[in-house]
Coordinates of C-alpha atoms in Angstrom, one line a residue:
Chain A
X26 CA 0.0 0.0 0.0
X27 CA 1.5 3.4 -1.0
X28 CA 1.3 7.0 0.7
X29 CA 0.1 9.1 -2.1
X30 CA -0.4 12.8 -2.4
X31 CA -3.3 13.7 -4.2
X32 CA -2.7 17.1 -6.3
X33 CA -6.7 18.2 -7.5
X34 CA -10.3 17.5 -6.1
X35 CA -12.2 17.6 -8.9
X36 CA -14.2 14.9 -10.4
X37 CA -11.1 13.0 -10.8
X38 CA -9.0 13.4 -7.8
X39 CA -12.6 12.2 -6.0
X40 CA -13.1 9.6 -7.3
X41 CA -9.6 8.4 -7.3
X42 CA -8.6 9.3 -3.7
X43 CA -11.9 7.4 -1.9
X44 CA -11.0 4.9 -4.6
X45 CA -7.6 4.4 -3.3
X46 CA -8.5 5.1 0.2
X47 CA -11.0 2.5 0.4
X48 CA -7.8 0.1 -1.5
X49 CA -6.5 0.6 1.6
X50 CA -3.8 3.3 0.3
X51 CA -2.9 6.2 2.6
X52 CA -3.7 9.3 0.5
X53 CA -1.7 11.4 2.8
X54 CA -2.4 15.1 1.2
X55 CA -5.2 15.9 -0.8
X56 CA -4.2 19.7 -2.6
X57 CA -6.8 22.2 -4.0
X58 CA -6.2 25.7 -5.0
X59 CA -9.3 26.3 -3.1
X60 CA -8.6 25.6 1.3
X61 CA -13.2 24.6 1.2
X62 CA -12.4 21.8 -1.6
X63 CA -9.0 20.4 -0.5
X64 CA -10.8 19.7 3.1
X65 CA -13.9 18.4 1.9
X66 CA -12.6 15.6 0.3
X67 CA -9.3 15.5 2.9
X68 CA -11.6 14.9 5.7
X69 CA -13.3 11.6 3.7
X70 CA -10.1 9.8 3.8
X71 CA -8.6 11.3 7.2
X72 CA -6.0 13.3 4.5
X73 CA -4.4 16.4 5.1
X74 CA -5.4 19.3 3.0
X75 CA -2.8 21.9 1.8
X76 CA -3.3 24.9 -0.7
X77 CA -0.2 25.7 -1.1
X78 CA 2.0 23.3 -3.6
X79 CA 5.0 24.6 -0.8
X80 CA 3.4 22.5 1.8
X81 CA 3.7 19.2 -0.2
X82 CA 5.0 16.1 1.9
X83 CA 8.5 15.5 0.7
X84 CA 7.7 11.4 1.4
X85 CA 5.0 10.5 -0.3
X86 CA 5.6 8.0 -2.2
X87 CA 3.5 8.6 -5.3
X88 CA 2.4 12.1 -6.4
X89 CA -1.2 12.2 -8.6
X90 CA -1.2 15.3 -10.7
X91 CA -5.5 15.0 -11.4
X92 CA -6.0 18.8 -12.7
X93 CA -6.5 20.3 -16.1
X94 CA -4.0 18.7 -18.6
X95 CA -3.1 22.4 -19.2
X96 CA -1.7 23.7 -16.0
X97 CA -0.2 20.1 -15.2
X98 CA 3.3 21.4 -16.3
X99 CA 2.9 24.6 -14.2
X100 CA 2.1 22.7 -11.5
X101 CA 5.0 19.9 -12.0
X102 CA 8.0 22.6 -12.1
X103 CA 6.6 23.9 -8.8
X104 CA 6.6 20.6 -7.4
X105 CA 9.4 18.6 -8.5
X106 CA 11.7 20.0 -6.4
X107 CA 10.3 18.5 -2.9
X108 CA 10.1 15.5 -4.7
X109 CA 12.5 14.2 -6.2
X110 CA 12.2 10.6 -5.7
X111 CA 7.9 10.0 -5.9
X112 CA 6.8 8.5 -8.7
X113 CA 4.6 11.2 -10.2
X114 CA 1.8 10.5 -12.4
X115 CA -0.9 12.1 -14.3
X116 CA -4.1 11.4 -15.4
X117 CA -4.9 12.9 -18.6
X118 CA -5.9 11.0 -22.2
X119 CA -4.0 14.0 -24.3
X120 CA -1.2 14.9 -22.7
X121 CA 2.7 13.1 -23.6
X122 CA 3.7 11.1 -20.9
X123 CA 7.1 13.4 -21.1
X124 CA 5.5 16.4 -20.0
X125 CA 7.8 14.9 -16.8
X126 CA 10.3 14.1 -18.6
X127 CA 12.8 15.9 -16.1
X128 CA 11.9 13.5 -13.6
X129 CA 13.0 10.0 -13.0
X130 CA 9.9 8.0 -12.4
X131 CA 6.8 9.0 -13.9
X132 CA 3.6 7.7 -15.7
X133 CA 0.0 7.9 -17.0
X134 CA -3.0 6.8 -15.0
X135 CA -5.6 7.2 -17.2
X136 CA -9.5 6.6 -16.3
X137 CA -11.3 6.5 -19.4
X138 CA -14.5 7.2 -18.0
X139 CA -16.4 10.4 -17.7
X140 CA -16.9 10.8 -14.3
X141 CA -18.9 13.4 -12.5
X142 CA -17.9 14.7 -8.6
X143 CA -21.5 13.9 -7.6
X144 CA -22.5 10.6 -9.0
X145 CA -20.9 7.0 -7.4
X146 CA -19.3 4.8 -9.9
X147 CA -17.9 1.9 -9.2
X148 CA -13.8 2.1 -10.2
X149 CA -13.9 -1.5 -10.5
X150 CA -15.5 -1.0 -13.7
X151 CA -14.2 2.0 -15.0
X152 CA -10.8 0.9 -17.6
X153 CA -7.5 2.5 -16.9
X154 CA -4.8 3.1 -19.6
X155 CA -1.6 3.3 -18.0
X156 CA 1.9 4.1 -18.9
X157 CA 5.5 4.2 -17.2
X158 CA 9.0 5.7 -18.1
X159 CA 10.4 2.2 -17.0
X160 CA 9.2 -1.3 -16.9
X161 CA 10.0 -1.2 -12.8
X162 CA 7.5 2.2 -13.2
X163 CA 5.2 0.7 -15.1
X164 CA 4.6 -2.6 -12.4
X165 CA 4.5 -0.4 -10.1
X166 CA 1.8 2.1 -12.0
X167 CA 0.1 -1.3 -12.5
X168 CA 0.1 -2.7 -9.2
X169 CA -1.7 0.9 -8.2
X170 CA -4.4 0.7 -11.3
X171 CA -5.3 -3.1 -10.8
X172 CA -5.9 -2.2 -6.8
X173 CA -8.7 -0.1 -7.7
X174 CA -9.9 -1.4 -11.3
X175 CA -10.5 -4.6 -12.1
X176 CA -9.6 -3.5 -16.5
X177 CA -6.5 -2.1 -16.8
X178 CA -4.8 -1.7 -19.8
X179 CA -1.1 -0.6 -20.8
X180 CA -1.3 1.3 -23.9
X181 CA 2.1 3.9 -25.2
X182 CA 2.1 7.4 -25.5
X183 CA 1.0 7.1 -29.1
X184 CA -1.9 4.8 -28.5
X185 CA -3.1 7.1 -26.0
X186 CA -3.5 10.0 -27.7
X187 CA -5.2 8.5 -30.4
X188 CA -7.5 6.6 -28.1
X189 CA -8.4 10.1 -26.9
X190 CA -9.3 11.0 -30.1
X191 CA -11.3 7.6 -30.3
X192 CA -13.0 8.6 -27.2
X193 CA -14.0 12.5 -28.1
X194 CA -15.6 10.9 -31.1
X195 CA -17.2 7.9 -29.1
X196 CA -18.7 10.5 -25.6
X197 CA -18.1 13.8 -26.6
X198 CA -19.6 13.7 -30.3
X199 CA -22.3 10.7 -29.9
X200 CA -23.4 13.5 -27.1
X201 CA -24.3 16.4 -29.2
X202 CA -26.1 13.9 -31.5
X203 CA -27.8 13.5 -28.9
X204 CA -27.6 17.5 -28.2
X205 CA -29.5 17.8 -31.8
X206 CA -32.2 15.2 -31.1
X207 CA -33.5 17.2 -28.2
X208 CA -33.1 20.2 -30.2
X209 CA -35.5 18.8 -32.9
X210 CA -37.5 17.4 -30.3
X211 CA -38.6 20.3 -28.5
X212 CA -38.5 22.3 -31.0
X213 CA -41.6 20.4 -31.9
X214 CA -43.3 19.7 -28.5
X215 CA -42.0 15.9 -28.4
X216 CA -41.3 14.9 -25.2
X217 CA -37.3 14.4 -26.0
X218 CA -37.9 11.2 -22.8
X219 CA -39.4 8.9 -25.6
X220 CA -35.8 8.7 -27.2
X221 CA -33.9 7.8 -24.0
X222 CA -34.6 3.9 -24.6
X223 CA -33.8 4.1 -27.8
X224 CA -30.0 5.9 -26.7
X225 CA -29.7 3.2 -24.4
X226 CA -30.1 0.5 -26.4
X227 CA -27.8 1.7 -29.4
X228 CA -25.3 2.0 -26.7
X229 CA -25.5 -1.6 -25.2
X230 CA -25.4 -3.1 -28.6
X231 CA -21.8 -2.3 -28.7
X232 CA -21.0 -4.8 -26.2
X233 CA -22.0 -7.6 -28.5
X234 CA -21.8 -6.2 -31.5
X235 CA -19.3 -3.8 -33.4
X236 CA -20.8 -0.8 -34.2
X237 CA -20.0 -1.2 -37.9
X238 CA -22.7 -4.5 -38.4
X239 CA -24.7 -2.8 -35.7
X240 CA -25.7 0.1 -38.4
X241 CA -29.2 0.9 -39.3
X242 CA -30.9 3.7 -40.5
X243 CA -32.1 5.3 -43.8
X244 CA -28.2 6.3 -44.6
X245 CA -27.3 2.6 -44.0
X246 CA -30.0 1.2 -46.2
X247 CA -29.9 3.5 -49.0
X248 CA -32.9 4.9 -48.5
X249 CA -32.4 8.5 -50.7
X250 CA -36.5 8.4 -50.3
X251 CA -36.4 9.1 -46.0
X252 CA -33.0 11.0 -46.4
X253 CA -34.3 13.7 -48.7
X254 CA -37.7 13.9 -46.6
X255 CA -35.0 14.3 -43.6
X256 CA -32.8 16.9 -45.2
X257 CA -35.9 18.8 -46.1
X258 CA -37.1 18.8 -42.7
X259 CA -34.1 20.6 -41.9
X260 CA -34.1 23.5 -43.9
X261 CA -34.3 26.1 -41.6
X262 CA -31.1 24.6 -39.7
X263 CA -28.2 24.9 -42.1
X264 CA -25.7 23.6 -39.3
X265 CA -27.8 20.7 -38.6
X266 CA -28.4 20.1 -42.1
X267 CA -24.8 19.9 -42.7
X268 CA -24.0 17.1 -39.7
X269 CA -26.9 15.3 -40.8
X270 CA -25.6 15.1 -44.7
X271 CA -21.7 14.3 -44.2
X272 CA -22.4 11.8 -41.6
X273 CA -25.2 10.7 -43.5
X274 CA -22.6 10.0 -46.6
X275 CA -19.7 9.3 -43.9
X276 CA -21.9 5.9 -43.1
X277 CA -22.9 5.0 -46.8
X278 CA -18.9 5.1 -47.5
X279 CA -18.1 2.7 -44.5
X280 CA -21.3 0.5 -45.9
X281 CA -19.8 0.2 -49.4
X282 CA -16.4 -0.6 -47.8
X283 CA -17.7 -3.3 -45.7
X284 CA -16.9 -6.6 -46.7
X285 CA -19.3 -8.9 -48.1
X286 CA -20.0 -11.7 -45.9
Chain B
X15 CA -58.6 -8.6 -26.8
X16 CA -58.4 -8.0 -30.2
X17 CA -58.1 -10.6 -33.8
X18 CA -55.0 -9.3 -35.4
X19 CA -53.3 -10.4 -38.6
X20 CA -49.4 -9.2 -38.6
X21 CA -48.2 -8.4 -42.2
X22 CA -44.3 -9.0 -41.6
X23 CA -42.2 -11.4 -39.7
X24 CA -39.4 -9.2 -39.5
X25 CA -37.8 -7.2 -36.4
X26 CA -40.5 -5.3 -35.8
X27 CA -43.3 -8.0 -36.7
X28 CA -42.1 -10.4 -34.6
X29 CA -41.9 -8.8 -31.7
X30 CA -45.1 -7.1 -31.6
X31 CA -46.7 -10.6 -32.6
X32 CA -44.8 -12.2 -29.4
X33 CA -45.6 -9.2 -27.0
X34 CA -49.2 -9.1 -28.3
X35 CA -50.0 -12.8 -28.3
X36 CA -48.2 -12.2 -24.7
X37 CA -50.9 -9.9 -23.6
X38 CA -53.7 -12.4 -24.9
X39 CA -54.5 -10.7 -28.0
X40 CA -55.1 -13.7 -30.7
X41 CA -52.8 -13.4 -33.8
X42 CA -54.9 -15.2 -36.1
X43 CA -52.7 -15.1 -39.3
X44 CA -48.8 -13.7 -40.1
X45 CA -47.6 -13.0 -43.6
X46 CA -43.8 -13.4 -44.5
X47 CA -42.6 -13.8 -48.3
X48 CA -40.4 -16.0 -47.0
X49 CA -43.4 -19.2 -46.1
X50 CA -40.5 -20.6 -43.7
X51 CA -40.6 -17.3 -42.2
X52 CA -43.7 -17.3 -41.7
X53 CA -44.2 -20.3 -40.6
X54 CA -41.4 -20.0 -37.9
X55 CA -43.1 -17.1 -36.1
X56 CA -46.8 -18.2 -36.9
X57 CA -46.0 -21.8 -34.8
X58 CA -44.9 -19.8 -31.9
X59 CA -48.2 -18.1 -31.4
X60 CA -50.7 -20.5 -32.5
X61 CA -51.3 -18.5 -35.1
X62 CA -51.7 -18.9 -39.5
X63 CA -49.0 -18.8 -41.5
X64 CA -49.6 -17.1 -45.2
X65 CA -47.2 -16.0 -47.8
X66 CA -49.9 -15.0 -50.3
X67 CA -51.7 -12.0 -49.1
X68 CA -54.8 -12.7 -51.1
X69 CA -55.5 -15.3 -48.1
X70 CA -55.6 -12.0 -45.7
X71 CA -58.5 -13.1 -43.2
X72 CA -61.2 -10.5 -43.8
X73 CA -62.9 -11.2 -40.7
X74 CA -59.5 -9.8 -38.9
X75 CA -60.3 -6.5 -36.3
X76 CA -56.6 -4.6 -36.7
X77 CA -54.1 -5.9 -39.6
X78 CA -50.4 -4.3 -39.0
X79 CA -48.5 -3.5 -41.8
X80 CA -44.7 -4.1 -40.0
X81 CA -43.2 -3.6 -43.4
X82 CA -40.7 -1.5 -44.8
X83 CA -41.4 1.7 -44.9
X84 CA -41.2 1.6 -49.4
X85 CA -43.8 -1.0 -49.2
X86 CA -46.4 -0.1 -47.0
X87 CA -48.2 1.8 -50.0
X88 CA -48.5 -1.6 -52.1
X89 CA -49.0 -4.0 -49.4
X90 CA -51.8 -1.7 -48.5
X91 CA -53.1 -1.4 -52.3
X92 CA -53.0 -5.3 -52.7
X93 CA -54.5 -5.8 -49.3
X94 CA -57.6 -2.6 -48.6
X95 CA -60.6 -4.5 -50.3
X96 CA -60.3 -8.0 -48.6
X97 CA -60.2 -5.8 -45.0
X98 CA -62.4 -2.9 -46.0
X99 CA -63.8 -2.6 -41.8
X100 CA -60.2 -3.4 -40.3
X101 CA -58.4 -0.9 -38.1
X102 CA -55.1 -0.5 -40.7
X103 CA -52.1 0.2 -38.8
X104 CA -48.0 1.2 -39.6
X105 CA -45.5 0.9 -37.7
X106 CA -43.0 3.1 -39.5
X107 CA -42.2 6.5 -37.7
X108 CA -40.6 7.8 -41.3
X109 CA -44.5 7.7 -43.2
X110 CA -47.3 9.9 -42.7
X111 CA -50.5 8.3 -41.5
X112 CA -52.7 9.1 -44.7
X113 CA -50.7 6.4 -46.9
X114 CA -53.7 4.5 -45.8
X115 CA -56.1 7.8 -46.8
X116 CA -58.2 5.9 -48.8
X117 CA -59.7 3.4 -45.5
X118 CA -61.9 4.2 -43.2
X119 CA -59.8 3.2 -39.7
X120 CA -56.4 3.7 -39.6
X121 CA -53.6 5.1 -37.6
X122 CA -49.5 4.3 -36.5
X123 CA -48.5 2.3 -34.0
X124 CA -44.6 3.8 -34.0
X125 CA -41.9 1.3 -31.6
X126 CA -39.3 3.8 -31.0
X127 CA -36.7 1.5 -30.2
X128 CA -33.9 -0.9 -32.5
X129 CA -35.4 -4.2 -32.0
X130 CA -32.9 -7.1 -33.1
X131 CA -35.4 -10.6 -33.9
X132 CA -32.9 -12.4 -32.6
X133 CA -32.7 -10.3 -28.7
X134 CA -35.2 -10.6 -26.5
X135 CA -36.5 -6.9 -25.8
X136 CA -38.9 -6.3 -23.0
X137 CA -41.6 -4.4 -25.0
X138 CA -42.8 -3.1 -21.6
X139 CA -40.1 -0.7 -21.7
X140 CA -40.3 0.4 -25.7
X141 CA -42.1 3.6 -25.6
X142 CA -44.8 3.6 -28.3
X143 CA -45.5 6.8 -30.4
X144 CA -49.5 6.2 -31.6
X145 CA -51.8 8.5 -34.2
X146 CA -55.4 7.3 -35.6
X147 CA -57.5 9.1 -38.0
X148 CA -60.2 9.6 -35.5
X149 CA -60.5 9.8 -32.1
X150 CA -61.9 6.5 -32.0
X151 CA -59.4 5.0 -33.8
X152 CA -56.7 6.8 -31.1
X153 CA -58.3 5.3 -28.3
X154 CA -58.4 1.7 -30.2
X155 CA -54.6 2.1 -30.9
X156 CA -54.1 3.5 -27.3
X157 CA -55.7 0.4 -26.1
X158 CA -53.9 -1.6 -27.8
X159 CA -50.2 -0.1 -27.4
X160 CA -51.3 -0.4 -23.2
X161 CA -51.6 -3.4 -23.6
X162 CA -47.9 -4.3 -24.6
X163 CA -46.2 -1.2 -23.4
X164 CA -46.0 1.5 -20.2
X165 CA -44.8 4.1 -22.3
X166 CA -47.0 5.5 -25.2
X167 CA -47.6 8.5 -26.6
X168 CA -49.9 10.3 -29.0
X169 CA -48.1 12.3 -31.8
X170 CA -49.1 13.9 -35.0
X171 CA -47.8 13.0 -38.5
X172 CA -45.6 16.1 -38.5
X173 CA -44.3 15.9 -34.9
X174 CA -43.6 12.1 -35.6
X175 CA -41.5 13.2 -38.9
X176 CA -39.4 15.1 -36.3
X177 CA -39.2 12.7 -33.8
X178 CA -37.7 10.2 -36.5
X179 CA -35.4 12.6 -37.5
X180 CA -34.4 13.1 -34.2
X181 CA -33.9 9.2 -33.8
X182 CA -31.7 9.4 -36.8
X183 CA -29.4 11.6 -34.7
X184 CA -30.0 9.8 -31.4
X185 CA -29.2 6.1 -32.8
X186 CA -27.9 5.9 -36.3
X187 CA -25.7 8.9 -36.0
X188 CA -24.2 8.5 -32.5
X189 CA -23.7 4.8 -33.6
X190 CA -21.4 5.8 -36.5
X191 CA -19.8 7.7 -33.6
X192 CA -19.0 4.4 -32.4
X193 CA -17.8 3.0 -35.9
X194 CA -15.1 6.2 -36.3
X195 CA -14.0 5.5 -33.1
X196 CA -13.7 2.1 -33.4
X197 CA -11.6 2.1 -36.9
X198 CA -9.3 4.8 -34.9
X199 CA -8.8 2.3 -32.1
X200 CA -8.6 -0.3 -34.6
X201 CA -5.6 1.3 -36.4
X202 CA -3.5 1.8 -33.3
X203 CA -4.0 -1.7 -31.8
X204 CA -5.8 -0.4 -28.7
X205 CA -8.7 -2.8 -27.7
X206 CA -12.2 -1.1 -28.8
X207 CA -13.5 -2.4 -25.3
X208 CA -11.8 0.0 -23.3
X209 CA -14.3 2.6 -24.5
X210 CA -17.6 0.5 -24.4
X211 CA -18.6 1.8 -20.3
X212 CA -17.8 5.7 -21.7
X213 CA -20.0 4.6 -24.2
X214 CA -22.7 3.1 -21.6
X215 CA -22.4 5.9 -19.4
X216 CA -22.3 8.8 -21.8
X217 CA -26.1 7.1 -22.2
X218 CA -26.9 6.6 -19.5
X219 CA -26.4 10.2 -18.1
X220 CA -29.4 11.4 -20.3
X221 CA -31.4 10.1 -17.6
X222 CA -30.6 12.6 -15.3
X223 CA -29.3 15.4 -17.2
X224 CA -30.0 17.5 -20.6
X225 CA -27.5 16.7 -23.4
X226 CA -26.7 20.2 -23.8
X227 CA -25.7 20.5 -19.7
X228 CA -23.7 17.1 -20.1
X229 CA -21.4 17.9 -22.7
X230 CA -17.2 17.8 -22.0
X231 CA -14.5 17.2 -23.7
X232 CA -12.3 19.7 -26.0
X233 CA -14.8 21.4 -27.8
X234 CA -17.3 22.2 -24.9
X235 CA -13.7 23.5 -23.0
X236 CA -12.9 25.3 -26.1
X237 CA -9.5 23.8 -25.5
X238 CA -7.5 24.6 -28.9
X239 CA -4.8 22.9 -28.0
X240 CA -6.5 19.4 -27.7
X241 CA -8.6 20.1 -30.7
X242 CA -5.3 20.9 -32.8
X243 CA -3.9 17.8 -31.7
X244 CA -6.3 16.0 -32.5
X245 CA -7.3 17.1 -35.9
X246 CA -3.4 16.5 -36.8
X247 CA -4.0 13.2 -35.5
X248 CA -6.7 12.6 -38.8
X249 CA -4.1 14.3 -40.9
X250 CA -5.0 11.3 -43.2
X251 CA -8.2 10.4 -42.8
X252 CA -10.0 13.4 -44.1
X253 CA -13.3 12.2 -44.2
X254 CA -13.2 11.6 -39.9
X255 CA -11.0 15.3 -40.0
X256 CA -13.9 16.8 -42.0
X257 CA -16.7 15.5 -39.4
X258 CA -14.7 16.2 -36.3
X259 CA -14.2 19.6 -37.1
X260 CA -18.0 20.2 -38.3
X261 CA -18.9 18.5 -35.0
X262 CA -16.4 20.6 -32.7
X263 CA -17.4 23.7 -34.5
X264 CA -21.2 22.9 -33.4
X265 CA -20.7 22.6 -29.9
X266 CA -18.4 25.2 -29.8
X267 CA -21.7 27.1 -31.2
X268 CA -23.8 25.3 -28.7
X269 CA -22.4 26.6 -25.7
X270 CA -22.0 30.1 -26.7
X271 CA -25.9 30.3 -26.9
X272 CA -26.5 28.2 -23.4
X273 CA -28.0 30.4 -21.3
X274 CA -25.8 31.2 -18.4
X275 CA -26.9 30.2 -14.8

């Protein structure tokens, strides 16, 4: 079990410090910018809370750097000093693993999961991609992952970026299709709650079945009759109209491409 | 409990004929093309199979047209004088109601889900959108989509139009989400299943929260940096470049016109 200092309380650094805590860890500082936020979460897990990166424990073993991927290397050279011999991770999908590269042990402890301060989730479930400057890092990196997930995956600095990109397009994008719906919903007086199943659904199916052979719809069958009807629908809403007709022809590509079984 | 004769043995057909003969309404015939088709559904609800439809059983109360959407019109042509005092029903959400204009009953009975034959889908939980060309037609349909699901509601041909565009978006769209991320993971030799529960729970949080309010990521941050990276990353793929960029650019959009709280 490792003495870890937690650097963030946000929606990650929660989850990941009552996750660790309840491993059995000893998160021994939890820091936030803000004195109310460090010590609401410090006092979960019987942490200390500091505001001040100055006051960082020069012993703990493992330093988490859970904030914004663009302040983490403002917030590593003010660190790095106290500690030079903690393995120092962060936890961000786009950022180089060599943002640390001044350091001598570092990594990536990456939750791909979208996770929200307020809401439980289970960690067991949620997949980690993790990454090490060293294979003795990276066991050790592991070793930390697989005590609180049971899915954890070591992927390179390469992989990981583009696995970001996989994900924006996967959460981020299949959300503002969902963003539109509602638009077009209630722009009609359609209770937008009748499509919820429907979401649901479309995303279980990936579990059994690859999104690819798990297309349907008029762009997917061809049907020029239901697209035009659609496109004409949205002729008041050039930008819409314009997501709906490349991803329309996006998917009757990938159906041409697909091979004939 | 109503005598109903299902015109397709498809998705759609067979699982309203199993849910129906579930609730105790008698399915006295089912049509297929295919006779083995037919006859595979027909002997699980003790019910006629028939491949021509000149052997349509006029004495049937409801006949439901769970055909595709381009052949409704000449199902209904070959089908209208054999059944001239049945309730006529579609269950397409893409077709206006007065395809059947020239009968005297008719009306929609609309599942608003992806139904797979071979999944077993609890049509308790498929919200039903209904419409009838009188008002007691609508409360025949309502009766009859009660008595299968807890969810129905009444729309009109226009707001149904919308609300199948809106599926479009909600399922078929945020599905080829999936696919584009999928081919990216793909390429890079990450696993596809490390993104299947940010997938799940980028679903599931429309249960609790508006799309607009849930969206992250790059865009919704305007974080340039990511979204530079990231584009470079499709430097060769311009097709996915061309979408994420269109996409980006309509969040971006998105959240300048949220109201702020």
């Amino acid at each position: 079990m490792s003495r870890i200092c937690m650097i963030g309380s946000g929606n990650v650094g929660t989850h990941l410090s009552l996750a660790m805590h309840n491993s059995g860890h000893q998160i021994v500082q939890v820091f936030s910018r803000n004195p109310q936020h460090a010590r609401t979460l410090a006092s979960k897990i019987s942490a200390e809370p500091i505001s001040d990166l100055k006051m960082i424990d020069s012993t703990s073993e493992i330093v988490i750097l859970a904030v914004h991927d663009d302040v983490v290397r403002s917030v590593y050279k003010q660190i790095r000093k106290s500690i030079p011999n903690a393995l120092l991770l962060h936890t961000a999908g786009s950022l180089y693993m060599e943002v640390f590269s001044g350091h001598s042990r570092y990594g990536v402890l990456w939750p791909v999961q979208t996770l929200t301060a307020t809401k439980e989730t289970d960690m067991h479930e949620v997949p980690f991609a993790i990454a090490g400057n060293t294979d003795a890092v990276m066991d050790q990196v592991r070793q930390l992952a697989e005590s609180i997930s049971d899915s954890v995956y070591t992927i390179n600095d390469t992989q990981r970026l583009y696995l970001h990109l996989a994900a924006t397009f996967a959460s981020n994008f299949s959300n503002h299709m969902y963003t539109i719906a509602e638009r077009i919903t209630e722009a009609h007086n359609v209770p937008f709650d009748i499509l919820i199943p429907l979401i649901r659904e479309t995303a279980e199916k990936v579990r059994t079945l690859s999104p690819e052979e798990a297309q349907t719809g008029a762009a997917a069958r061809e049907d020029t009759g239901t697209i035009t009807r659609h496109l004409a629908l949205l002729k008041n809403e050039p930008g819409m109209q314009e997501i709906y007709d490349l991803i329309t022809r996006s998917i009757r590509i990938s159906k041409k491409q697909e091979p004939k079984s």
